[in-house]
Coordinates of C-alpha atoms in Angstrom, one line a residue:
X671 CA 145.2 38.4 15.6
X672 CA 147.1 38.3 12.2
X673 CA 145.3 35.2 11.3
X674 CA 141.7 36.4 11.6
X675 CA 142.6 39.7 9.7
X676 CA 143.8 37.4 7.2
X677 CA 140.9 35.5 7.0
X678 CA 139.0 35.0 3.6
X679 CA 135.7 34.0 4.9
X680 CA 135.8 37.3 7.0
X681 CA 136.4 39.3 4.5
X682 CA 133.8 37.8 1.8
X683 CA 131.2 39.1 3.8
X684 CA 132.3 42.5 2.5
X685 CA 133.4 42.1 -0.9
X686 CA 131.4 39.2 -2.3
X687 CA 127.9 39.4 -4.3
X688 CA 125.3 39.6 -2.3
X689 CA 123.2 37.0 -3.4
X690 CA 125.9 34.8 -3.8
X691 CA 126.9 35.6 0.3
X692 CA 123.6 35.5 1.5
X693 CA 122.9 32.5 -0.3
X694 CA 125.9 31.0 0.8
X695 CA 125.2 32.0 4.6
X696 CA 121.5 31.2 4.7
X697 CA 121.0 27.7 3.0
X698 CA 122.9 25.9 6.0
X699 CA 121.3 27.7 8.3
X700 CA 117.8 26.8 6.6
X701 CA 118.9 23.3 6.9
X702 CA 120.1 23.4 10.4
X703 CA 116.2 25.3 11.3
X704 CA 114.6 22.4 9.5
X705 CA 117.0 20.0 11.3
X706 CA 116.1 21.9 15.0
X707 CA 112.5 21.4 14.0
X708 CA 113.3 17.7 13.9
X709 CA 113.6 17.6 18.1
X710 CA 110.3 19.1 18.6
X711 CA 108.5 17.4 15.1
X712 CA 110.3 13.3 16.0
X713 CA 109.3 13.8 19.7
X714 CA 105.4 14.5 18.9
X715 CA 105.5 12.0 15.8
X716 CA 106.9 9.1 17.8
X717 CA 105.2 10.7 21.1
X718 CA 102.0 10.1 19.0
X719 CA 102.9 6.7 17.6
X720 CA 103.7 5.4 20.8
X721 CA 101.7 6.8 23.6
X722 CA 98.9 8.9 21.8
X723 CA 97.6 12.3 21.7
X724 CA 97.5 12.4 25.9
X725 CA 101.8 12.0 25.3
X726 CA 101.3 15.1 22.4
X727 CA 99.1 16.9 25.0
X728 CA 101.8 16.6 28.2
X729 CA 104.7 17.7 25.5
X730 CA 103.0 21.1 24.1
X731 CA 102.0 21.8 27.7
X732 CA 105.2 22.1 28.2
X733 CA 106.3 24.5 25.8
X734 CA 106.8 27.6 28.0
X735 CA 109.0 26.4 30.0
X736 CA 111.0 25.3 27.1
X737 CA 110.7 29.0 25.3
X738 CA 112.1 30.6 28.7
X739 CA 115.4 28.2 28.5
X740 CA 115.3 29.3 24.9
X741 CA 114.8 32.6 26.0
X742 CA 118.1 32.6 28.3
X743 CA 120.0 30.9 25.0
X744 CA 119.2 33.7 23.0
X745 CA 120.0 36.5 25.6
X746 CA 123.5 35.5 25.2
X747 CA 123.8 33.9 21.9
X748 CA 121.5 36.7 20.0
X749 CA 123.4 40.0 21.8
X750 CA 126.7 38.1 21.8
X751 CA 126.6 37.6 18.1
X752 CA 125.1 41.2 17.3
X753 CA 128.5 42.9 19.1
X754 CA 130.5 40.1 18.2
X755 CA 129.9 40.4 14.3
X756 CA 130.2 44.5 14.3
X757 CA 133.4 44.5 15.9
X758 CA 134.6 42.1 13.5
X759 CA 133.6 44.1 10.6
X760 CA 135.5 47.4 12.6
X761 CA 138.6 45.0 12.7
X762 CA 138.5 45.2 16.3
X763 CA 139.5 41.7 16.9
X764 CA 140.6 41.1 20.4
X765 CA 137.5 43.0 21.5
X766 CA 135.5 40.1 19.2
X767 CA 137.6 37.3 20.8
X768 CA 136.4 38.6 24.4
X769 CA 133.0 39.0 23.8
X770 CA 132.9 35.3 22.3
X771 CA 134.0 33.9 25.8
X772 CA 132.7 36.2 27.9
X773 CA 129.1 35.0 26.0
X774 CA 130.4 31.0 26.6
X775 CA 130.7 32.4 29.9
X776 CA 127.2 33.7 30.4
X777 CA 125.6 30.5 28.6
X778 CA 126.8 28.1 31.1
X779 CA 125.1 30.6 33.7
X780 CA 121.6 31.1 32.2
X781 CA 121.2 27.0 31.4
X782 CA 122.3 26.5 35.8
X783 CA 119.5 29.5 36.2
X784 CA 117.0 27.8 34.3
X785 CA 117.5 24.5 35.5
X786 CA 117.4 25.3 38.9
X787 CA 114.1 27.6 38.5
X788 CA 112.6 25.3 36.3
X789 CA 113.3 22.1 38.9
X790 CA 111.5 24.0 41.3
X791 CA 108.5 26.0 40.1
X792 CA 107.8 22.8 37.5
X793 CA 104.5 21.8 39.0
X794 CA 102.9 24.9 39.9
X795 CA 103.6 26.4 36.3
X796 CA 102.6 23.3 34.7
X797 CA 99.0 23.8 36.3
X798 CA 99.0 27.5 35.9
X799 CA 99.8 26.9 31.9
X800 CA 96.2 24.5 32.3
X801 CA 97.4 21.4 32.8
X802 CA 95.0 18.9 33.4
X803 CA 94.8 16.1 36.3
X804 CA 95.1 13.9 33.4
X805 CA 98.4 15.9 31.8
X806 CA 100.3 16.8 34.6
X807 CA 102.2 14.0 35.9
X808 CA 102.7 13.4 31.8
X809 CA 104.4 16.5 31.5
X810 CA 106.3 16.7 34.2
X811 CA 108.0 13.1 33.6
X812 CA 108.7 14.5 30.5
X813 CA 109.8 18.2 31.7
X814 CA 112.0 17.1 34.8
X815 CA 114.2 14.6 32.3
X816 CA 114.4 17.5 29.8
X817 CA 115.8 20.2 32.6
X818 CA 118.9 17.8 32.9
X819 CA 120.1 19.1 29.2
X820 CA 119.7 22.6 29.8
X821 CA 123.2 23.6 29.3
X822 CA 123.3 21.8 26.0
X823 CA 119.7 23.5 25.0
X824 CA 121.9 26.9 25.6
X825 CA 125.2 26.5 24.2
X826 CA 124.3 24.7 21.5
X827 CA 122.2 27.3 19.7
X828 CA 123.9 30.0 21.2
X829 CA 127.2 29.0 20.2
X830 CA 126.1 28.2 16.8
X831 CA 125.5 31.8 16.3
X832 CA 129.5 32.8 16.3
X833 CA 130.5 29.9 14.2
X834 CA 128.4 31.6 11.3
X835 CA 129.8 34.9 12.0
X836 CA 133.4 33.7 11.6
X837 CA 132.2 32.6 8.2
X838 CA 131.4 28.4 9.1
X839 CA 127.9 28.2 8.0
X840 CA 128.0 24.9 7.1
X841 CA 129.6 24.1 9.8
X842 CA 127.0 25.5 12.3
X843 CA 124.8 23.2 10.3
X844 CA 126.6 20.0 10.7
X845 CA 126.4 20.5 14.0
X846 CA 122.7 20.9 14.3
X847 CA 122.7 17.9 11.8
X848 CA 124.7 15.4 14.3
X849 CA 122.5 16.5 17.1
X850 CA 118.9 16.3 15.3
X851 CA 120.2 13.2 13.6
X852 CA 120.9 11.7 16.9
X853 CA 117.3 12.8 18.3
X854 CA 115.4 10.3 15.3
X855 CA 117.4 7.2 16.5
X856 CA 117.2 7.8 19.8
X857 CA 113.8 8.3 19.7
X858 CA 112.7 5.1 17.9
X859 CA 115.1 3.2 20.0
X860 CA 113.5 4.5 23.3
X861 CA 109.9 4.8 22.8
X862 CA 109.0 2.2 19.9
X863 CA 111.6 -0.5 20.9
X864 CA 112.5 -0.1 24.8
X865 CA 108.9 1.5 25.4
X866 CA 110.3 4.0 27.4
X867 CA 106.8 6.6 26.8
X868 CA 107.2 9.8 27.6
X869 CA 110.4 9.2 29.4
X870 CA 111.9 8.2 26.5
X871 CA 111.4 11.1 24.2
X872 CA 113.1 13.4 27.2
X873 CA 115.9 11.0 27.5
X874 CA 116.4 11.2 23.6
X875 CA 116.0 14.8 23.6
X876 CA 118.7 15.6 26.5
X877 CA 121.2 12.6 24.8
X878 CA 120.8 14.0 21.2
X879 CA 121.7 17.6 22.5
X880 CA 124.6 16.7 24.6
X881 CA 126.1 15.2 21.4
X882 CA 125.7 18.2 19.5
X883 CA 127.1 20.1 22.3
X884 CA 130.5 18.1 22.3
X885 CA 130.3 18.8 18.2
X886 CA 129.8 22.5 18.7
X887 CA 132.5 23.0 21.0
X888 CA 135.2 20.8 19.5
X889 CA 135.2 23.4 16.5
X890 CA 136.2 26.1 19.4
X891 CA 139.6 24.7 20.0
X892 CA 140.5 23.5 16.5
X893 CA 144.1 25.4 15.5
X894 CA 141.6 26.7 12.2
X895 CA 139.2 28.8 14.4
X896 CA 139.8 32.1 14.3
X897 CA 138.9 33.1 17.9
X898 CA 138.4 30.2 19.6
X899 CA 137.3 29.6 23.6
X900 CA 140.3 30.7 25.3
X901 CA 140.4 30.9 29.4
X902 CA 142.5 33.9 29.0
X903 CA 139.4 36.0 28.0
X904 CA 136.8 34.2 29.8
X905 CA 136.7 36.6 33.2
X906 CA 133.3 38.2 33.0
X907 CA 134.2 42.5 32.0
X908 CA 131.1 44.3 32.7
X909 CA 131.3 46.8 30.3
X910 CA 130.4 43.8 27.5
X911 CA 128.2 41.8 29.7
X912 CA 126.5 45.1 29.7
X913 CA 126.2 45.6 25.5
X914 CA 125.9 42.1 25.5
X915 CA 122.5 42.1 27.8
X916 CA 121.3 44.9 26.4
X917 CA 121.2 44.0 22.4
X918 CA 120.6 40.6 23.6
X919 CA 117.9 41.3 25.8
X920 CA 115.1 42.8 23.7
X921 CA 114.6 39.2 21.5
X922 CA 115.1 37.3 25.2
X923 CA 112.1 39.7 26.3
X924 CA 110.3 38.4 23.3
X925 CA 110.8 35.0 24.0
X926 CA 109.7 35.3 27.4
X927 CA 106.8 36.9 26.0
X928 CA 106.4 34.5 23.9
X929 CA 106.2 31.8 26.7
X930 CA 103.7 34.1 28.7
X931 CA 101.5 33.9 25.2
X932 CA 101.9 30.4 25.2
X933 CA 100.9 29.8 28.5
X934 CA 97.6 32.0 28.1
X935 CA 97.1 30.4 24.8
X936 CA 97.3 26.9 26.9
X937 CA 94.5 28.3 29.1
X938 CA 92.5 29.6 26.7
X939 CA 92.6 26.4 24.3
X940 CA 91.8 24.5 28.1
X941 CA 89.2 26.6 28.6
X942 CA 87.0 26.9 25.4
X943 CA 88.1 23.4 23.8
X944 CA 86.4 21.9 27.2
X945 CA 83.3 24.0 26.5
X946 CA 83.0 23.6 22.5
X947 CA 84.4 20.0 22.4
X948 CA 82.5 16.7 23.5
X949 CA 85.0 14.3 25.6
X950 CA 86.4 11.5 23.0
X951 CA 88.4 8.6 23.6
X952 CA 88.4 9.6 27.4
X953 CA 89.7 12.8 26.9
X954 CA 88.3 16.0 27.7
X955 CA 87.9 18.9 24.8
X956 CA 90.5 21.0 26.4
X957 CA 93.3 18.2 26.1
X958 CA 92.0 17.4 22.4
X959 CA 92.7 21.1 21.9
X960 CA 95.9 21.2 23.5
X961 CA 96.7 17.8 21.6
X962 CA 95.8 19.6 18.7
X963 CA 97.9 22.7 19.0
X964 CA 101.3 20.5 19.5
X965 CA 100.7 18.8 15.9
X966 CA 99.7 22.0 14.7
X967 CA 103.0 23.5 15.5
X968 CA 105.0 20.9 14.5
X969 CA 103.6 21.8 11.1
X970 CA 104.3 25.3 11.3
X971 CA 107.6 25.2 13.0
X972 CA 108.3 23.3 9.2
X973 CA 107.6 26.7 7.6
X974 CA 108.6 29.4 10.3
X975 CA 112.0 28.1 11.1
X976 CA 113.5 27.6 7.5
X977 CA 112.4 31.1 6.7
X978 CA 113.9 31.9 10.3
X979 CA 117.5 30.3 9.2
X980 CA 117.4 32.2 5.9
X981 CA 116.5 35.4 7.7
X982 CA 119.1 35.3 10.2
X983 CA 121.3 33.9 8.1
X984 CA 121.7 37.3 6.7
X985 CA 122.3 39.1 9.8
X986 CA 126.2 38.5 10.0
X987 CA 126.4 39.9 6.7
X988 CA 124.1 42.6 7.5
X989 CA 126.0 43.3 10.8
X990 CA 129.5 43.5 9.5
X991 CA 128.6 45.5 6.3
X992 CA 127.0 48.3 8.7
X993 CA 130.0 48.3 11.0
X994 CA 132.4 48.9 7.8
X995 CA 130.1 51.5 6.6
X996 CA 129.6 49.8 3.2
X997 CA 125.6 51.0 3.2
X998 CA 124.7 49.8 -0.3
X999 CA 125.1 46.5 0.7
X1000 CA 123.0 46.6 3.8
X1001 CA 120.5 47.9 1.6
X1002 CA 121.1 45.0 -1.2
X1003 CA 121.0 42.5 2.0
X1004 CA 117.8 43.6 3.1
X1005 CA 116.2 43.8 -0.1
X1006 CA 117.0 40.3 -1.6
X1007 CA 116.9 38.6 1.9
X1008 CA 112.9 40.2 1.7
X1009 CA 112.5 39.3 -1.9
X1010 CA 113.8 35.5 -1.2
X1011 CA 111.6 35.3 2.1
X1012 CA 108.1 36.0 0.6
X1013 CA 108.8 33.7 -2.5
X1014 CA 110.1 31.0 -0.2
X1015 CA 106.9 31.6 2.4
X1016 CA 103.9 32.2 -0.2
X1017 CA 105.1 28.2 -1.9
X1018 CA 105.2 26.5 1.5
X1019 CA 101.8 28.2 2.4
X1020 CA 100.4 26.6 -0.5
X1021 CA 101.6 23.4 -0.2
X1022 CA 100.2 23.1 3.3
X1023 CA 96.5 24.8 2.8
X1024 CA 95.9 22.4 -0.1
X1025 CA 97.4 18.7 1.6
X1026 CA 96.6 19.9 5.2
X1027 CA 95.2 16.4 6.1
X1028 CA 98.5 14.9 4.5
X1029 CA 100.4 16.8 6.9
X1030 CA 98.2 15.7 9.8
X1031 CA 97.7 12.6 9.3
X1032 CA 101.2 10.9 10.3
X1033 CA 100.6 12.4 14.3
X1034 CA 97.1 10.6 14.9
X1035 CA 97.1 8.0 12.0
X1036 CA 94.4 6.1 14.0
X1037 CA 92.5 9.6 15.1
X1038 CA 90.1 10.8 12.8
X1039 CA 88.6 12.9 15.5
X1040 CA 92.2 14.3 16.4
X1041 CA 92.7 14.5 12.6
X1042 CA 89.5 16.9 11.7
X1043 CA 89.9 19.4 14.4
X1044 CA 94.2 20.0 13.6
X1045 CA 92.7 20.3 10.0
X1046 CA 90.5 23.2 10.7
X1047 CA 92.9 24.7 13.4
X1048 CA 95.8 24.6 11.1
X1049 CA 94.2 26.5 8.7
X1050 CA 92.4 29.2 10.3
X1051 CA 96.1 29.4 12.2
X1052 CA 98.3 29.9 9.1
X1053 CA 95.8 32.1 6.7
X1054 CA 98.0 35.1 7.3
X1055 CA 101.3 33.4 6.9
X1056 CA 102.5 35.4 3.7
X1057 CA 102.7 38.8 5.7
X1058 CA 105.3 36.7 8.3
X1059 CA 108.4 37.7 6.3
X1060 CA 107.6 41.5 6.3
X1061 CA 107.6 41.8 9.8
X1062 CA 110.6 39.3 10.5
X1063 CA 112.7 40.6 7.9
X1064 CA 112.3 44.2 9.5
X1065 CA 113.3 42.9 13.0
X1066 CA 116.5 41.4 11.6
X1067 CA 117.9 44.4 10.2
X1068 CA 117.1 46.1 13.2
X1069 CA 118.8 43.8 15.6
X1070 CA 121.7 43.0 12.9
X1071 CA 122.3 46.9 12.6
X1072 CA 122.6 47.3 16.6
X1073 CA 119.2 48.8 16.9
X1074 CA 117.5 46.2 19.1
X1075 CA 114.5 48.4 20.7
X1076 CA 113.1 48.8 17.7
X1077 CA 113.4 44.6 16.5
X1078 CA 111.6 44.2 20.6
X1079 CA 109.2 46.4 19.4
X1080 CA 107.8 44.3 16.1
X1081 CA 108.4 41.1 18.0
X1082 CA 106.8 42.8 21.0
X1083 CA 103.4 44.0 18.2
X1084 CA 103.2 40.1 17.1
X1085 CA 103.4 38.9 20.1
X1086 CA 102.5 40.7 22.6
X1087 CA 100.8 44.0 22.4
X1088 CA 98.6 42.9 19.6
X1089 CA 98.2 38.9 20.0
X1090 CA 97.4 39.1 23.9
X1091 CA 94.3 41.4 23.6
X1092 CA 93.3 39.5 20.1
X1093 CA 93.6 36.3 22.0
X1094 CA 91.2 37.5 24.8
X1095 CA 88.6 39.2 22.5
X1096 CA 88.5 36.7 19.5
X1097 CA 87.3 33.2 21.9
X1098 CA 84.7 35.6 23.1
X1099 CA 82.7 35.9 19.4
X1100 CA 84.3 32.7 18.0
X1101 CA 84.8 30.4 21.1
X1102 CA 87.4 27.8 19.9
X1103 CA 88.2 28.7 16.3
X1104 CA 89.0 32.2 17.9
X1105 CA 91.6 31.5 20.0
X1106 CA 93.5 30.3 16.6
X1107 CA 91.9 33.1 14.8
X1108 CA 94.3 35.9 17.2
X1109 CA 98.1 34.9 15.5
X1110 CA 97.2 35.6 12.1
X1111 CA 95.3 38.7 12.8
X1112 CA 98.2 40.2 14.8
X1113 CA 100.7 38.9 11.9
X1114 CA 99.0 41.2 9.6
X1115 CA 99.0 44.3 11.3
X1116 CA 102.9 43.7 12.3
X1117 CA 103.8 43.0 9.0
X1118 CA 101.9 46.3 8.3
X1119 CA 103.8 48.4 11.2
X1120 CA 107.9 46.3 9.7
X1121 CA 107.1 48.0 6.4
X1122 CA 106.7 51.6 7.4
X1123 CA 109.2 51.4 10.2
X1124 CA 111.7 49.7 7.9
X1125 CA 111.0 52.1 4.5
X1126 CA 111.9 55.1 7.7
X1127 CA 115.0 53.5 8.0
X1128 CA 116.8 52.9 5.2
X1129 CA 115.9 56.1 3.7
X1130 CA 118.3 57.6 6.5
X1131 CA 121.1 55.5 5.5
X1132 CA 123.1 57.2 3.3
X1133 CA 123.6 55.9 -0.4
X1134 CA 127.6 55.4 -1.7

């Protein structure tokens, strides 16, 4: 292990300036967000271009079902990294290089669980999320093709999480660079060229992830890598698939959440959009909603997952500073990661409330109906979006300091113990425009609850 105590890019994360590190850490990983955006944002804008807003319907309806396989990704790759990064700042290196296969390990698990669940219970979730006669057999085309990458929609992200803590950001990036990159062409090829539809985009998807997968994993065996995938530590030692599952499974239990929320959200936007909308261009108001909530998150993932690379892009440094003891940087991570995070959020906010057509506009370029209702949607959706950073910055340094119940808990207030009752009491004063109206409401009061719990916090931290 001489070599990774030896290791400069280790070590900055305890001596150098913090800006400077966080900086360093976060911009790739903002990159590779807005890249990861690219497989969700190309499939809908090509999706939309070449089959039409029924294609963007079948996509979002399948979104739970892609959180859950998230969900399993992040078990893993989330609680692996947490352990993983705090033992390498307590120089505890061949416990570091255990937990990193044993993770691999458990990846390749969760993606056989998920496809195997997912292969089976397709249609009958499909329909339970609201799928309509007229959606289904579009979504599950799409979902059944998409299954067949499931082990590259795990290890890929949660792979990508180690190679930043051993001090490879940009690496981690390039990777999620050859893979998103590979999404755009395959895409165009597929749907615009071979006219492929909905099959097409799936096929892309699944093609493009499997390349990134080979380009993650080739950086494991390089003679460079620190700790690299090594059989030797690869037999499953339940005392760290234990830590592992436990700070790993509080953000999975979000995610899962977060697919439950998506699927009543699915129902809900079935349910009122039929009722408040008038059927256009054969389809029904539901499907126009659903339609309308796929753009409308294309748009949003544009602003939530760069501020979600820069965020987590601080958690290595925040992890391995807390496990050396050296409190006044935690503090100075937390702090300027905060600072950095509202600046970045209130900009992009404005950019998008004042050119929301703009933004629209390439998804339905022949639309105008499609075009009005995202309008409205996307802005009663994103009114609250400055608070965002508050609570997500809180959760960070809770799950990057070990203390994972209490990041479940702030993810659990935004999207779940708060924005389930909001999204059954809002429709019922505001029909439609309520069932948008819930996320921002709940982002407030989170962001309300991360201040207090986090101001608790670091006043118990010790200053040095």
């Amino acid at each position: 292990m001489e070599d990774v105590i030896n290791n400069k890019k280790l070590n900055a994360m305890g001596t150098s300036s913090i800006p400077k590190i966080v900086l360093q850490f976060s911009v790739p990983a903002i990159i590779s967000m807005l890249v990861e955006a690219l497989y969700n944002i190309v499939d809908r804008y090509f999706v939309g271009q070449g089959v039409g807003s029924l294609g963007i319907g079948g996509i979002t309806i399948c979104f739970p079902i892609a959180l859950f396989i998230m969900a399993m990704s992040m078990m893993v790759g989330v609680g692996g990294n947490t352990l993983f990064a705090i033992r390498l700042g307590e120089r505890k290196y061949q416990q570091a290089a255990i937990i990193l296969n044993n993770s691999f390990v458990l990846l390749i698990i969760m993606a056989v669980s998920s496809f195997t669940l997912g292969q089976i219970f397709m249609e009958p979730l499909l329909k339970l999320f609201g799928a309509s006669d007229q959606l289904l057999p579009v979504a599950s085309s799409y979902m059944r093709i998409i299954l067949c990458g499931a082990i590259f929609q795990t290890i890929v992200p949660g792979m990508n999480h180690f190679i930043r803590s051993m001090g490879h950001p940009k690496t981690a990036m390039t990777r999620v660079m050859i893979g998103a990159g590979s999404n755009v062409i395959l895409d165009w090829l597929f749907i615009m060229k071979f006219n492929w539809g909905i099959e097409g985009a799936a096929w892309a998807t699944v093609l493009s992830q499997f390349i990134g997968g080979l380009a993650v994993m080739q950086f494991f065996v390089k003679k460079t890598t620190p700790i690299k995938v090594n059989r030797r530590y690869m037999k499953l030692r339940l005392p760290y698939v234990r830590k592992i599952f436990i700070l790993g499974l509080p953000p999975s239990i979000m995610q899962i959440s977060n697919s439950l929320v998506n699927a009543i959200l699915a129902r809900s936007l079935t349910s009122y959009g039929t009722r408040d909308l008038p059927i256009v261009n054969g389809m029904t108001g539901g499907d126009q909603a659903i339609a309308a909530f796929g753009i409308l998150m294309s748009i949003v993932s544009m602003i939530v997952l760069p501020l979600m690379g820069f965020v987590t892009g601080s958690q290595p440094i925040i992890g391995y500073n807390y496990g050396a003891k050296y409190n006044n940087r935690v503090r100075d991570t937390v702090k300027f990661t905060m600072l950095y995070a509202i600046a970045f959020i209130v900009v992009a906010w404005l950019l998008v409330m004042t050119n929301t057509l703009a933004f629209v506009k390439p998804f339905v370029p022949n639309d105008q109906n499609m075009q009005q209702l995202t309008c409205k949607a996307l802005r009663t959706f994103i009114c609250m979006m400055p608070f965002v950073p508050l609570g997500m910055v809180s959760g960070n340094f809770f799950q990057g300091t070990g203390k994972a119940w209490r990041s479940m808990f702030l993810n659990a207030c935004r999207q779940l113990i708060l924005l389930i009752p909001f999204l059954f009491i809002m429709p019922r004063f505001f029909g439609l425009r309520g069932v948008f109206m819930a996320q921002p409401i709940a982002d407030f009061v989170t962001a309300v609850i991360a201040i207090i719990m986090l101001r608790a916090e670091l006043k118990n931290i010790p200053r040095i």
